[in-house]
Coordinates of C-alpha atoms in Angstrom, one line a residue:
X1 CA -127.7 86.0 20.2
X2 CA -130.3 87.4 22.5
X3 CA -129.2 89.5 25.5
X4 CA -131.3 87.4 27.8
X5 CA -129.2 84.3 26.9
X6 CA -126.1 85.9 28.4
X7 CA -127.1 85.4 32.1
X8 CA -128.0 81.8 31.4
X9 CA -124.6 81.2 29.8
X10 CA -122.8 82.9 32.7
X11 CA -124.7 80.8 35.2
X12 CA -123.8 77.6 33.3
X13 CA -120.1 78.5 33.4
X14 CA -120.3 79.4 37.1
X15 CA -121.9 76.0 37.8
X16 CA -119.1 74.2 35.9
X17 CA -116.5 76.2 37.9
X18 CA -118.2 75.2 41.2
X19 CA -118.0 71.5 40.1
X20 CA -114.4 71.7 39.1
X21 CA -113.5 73.6 42.2
X22 CA -115.3 71.1 44.4
X23 CA -113.5 68.2 42.6
X24 CA -110.1 69.8 43.2
X25 CA -110.9 70.5 46.9
X26 CA -112.4 67.1 47.7
X27 CA -109.7 64.9 46.1
X28 CA -107.9 62.6 48.6
X29 CA -104.5 62.6 46.8
X30 CA -102.9 65.9 47.9
X31 CA -99.6 66.0 46.0
X32 CA -99.9 69.7 45.7
X33 CA -102.3 70.3 48.6
X34 CA -101.8 74.0 49.0
X35 CA -101.8 74.7 45.3
X36 CA -104.9 72.7 44.7
X37 CA -106.7 74.1 47.6
X38 CA -106.0 77.7 46.5
X39 CA -107.0 76.8 42.9
X40 CA -110.2 75.3 44.1
X41 CA -111.1 78.3 46.3
X42 CA -110.3 80.6 43.5
X43 CA -112.6 78.8 41.1
X44 CA -115.4 78.8 43.6
X45 CA -114.9 82.5 44.2
X46 CA -115.0 83.2 40.5
X47 CA -118.2 81.2 40.3
X48 CA -119.8 83.3 43.0
X49 CA -118.7 86.5 41.2
X50 CA -120.3 85.3 37.9
X51 CA -123.5 84.4 39.7
X52 CA -123.7 87.9 41.1
X53 CA -123.0 89.3 37.7
X54 CA -125.7 87.2 36.0
X55 CA -128.3 88.2 38.6
X56 CA -127.6 91.9 38.0
X57 CA -127.7 91.5 34.2
X58 CA -131.3 90.3 34.5
X59 CA -132.2 93.9 35.4
X60 CA -131.1 95.1 31.9
X61 CA -133.1 94.9 28.7
X62 CA -131.9 94.0 25.2
X63 CA -131.0 96.7 22.7
X64 CA -131.9 96.2 19.1
X65 CA -131.4 98.5 16.1
X66 CA -133.2 101.4 17.7
X67 CA -135.0 100.3 20.8
X68 CA -138.0 102.3 22.2
X69 CA -137.3 102.4 25.9
X70 CA -140.1 104.6 27.2
X71 CA -143.0 106.9 26.4
X72 CA -143.5 110.0 28.5
X73 CA -146.7 112.1 28.7
X74 CA -147.2 115.3 30.6
X75 CA -150.1 116.9 32.5
X76 CA -149.8 120.4 33.8
X77 CA -150.6 120.9 37.4
X78 CA -149.5 124.5 37.8
X79 CA -147.0 127.0 36.6
X80 CA -143.7 125.1 35.8
X81 CA -145.2 122.0 37.4
X82 CA -146.2 118.8 35.6
X83 CA -147.1 115.2 36.2
X84 CA -144.9 113.1 34.0
X85 CA -146.1 109.6 33.3
X86 CA -143.2 107.3 32.3
X87 CA -144.4 104.1 30.5
X88 CA -141.7 101.5 30.0
X89 CA -141.3 99.1 27.1
X90 CA -143.0 96.3 29.1
X91 CA -146.1 98.5 29.6
X92 CA -145.6 99.4 33.3
X93 CA -145.9 103.1 34.2
X94 CA -145.0 105.5 36.9
X95 CA -146.0 109.1 37.7
X96 CA -143.5 111.8 38.7
X97 CA -144.0 115.4 39.6
X98 CA -141.5 117.5 37.7
X99 CA -140.8 121.2 38.2
X100 CA -139.3 123.3 35.5
X101 CA -139.7 123.9 31.8
X102 CA -137.8 121.0 30.3
X103 CA -137.2 117.3 31.0
X104 CA -134.4 114.7 30.5
X105 CA -134.3 110.9 30.7
X106 CA -131.1 109.0 31.4
X107 CA -130.2 105.3 31.0
X108 CA -127.4 103.0 31.8
X109 CA -126.0 101.0 28.8
X110 CA -123.7 98.0 28.8
X111 CA -121.9 96.6 25.8
X112 CA -120.0 93.3 25.7
X113 CA -116.3 93.3 25.5
X114 CA -114.3 91.1 23.1
X115 CA -114.3 88.1 22.9
X116 CA -117.9 88.0 24.3
X117 CA -119.1 90.5 21.6
X118 CA -117.9 88.0 19.0
X119 CA -120.5 85.6 20.2
X120 CA -123.2 88.0 18.9
X121 CA -124.4 89.1 22.3
X122 CA -126.4 92.3 22.0
X123 CA -126.0 95.3 24.4
X124 CA -128.5 96.0 27.1
X125 CA -130.0 99.1 28.8
X126 CA -131.5 100.0 32.1
X127 CA -133.5 103.2 32.7
X128 CA -131.7 105.3 35.3
X129 CA -133.4 108.6 36.2
X130 CA -135.7 111.4 35.0
X131 CA -135.3 115.1 35.9
X132 CA -136.7 118.5 35.3
X133 CA -134.9 121.7 34.5
X134 CA -135.7 125.4 34.3
X135 CA -135.0 127.3 31.1
X136 CA -134.0 130.5 32.9
X137 CA -130.7 130.4 34.7
X138 CA -132.2 132.5 37.6
X139 CA -135.0 129.9 38.1
X140 CA -132.5 127.1 37.9
X141 CA -130.5 128.6 40.7
X142 CA -133.4 129.6 43.0
X143 CA -136.3 127.3 42.4
X144 CA -136.7 123.7 43.6
X145 CA -135.2 121.0 41.3
X146 CA -136.8 117.5 40.8
X147 CA -134.9 114.3 40.0
X148 CA -136.2 110.8 40.4
X149 CA -134.5 107.4 40.1
X150 CA -136.0 105.0 37.6
X151 CA -133.7 102.0 38.3
X152 CA -134.8 99.2 40.5
X153 CA -132.7 97.5 43.1
X154 CA -131.5 94.4 41.3
X155 CA -129.9 91.3 42.8
X156 CA -126.2 90.8 42.7
X157 CA -123.5 93.3 42.2
X158 CA -123.8 96.6 40.2
X159 CA -122.2 95.4 36.9
X160 CA -122.6 98.8 35.3
X161 CA -120.9 100.7 38.1
X162 CA -118.0 98.2 38.3
X163 CA -117.5 98.6 34.5
X164 CA -117.4 102.4 34.9
X165 CA -114.7 102.0 37.5
X166 CA -112.7 99.7 35.2
X167 CA -113.3 96.5 37.2
X168 CA -115.2 94.5 34.6
X169 CA -113.7 92.1 32.1
X170 CA -117.2 91.3 30.7
X171 CA -118.8 94.6 29.6
X172 CA -118.2 98.3 28.9
X173 CA -120.5 100.8 30.6
X174 CA -121.9 104.0 29.0
X175 CA -124.3 106.6 30.1
X176 CA -127.0 107.7 27.7
X177 CA -129.0 110.9 28.1
X178 CA -131.8 112.4 25.9
X179 CA -131.4 116.0 25.1
X180 CA -133.4 118.4 27.2
X181 CA -136.9 118.7 25.7
X182 CA -139.8 121.0 26.7
X183 CA -142.6 120.0 29.0
X184 CA -146.1 120.9 27.9
X185 CA -149.7 120.0 28.9
X186 CA -150.8 117.0 26.9
X187 CA -147.4 116.5 25.3
X188 CA -146.3 112.9 24.6
X189 CA -142.7 111.9 23.7
X190 CA -141.1 108.6 22.8
X191 CA -137.5 107.9 23.9
X192 CA -135.4 105.5 21.9
X193 CA -131.8 104.2 22.1
X194 CA -129.9 104.1 18.7
X195 CA -127.0 101.6 18.2
X196 CA -124.5 104.4 19.0
X197 CA -125.8 104.4 22.6
X198 CA -127.3 107.9 23.2
X199 CA -131.0 108.5 23.9
X200 CA -133.3 110.3 21.4
X201 CA -136.6 111.9 22.4
X202 CA -139.2 112.4 19.7
X203 CA -142.6 114.2 19.9
X204 CA -145.5 111.9 19.3
X205 CA -148.5 114.3 19.1
X206 CA -149.4 117.8 18.2
X207 CA -148.8 119.3 21.7
X208 CA -145.3 117.9 21.8
X209 CA -144.5 119.1 18.3
X210 CA -145.7 122.6 19.1
X211 CA -143.7 122.6 22.3
X212 CA -140.6 121.6 20.5
X213 CA -141.2 124.1 17.7
X214 CA -141.6 126.9 20.3
X215 CA -138.1 126.2 21.8
X216 CA -136.3 126.1 18.4

């Protein structure tokens, strides 16, 4: 089942809960008035929670066998200074000025808990940040660091953060990071997410391959 179907299913369940909660609250025969009122409010509250979850899940993208999540190209602008162009899977791109010798891309990953995983729902990902790092420890301590957020500000609650704190009964949260790879003028890398959940960066052209070979 496609990852994008999950928010629709959750919205459908939340609508059903709203209707049931409203039916309980609006009935005229109040044999168990307090119990029914509490139950109705609880159902409406659960529905609101699920709506916020569904809205946030729209900011994630589906993971398949090994999903390419971004392509990153570099242009040198000075010593240990580069313009990194991050092109997402949907074709949109952003430029970031990174200082240092190496780069790393991080992503947020959510996987469905049982019994939701039994429905065939696939995991999802959201790009989180990109950063530069100096190879020499002295440079790392003394020179300016660069780190940029790649995540947008989605609607609803932060499902990934809630899962990390143990408050989600829907999904498990993981943090995926590509290993630090060298920056070089003209180098192009592709970043993918394998089923295990970590990120893998691969050189796509000669400049990137030579840069990687030089660090090995």
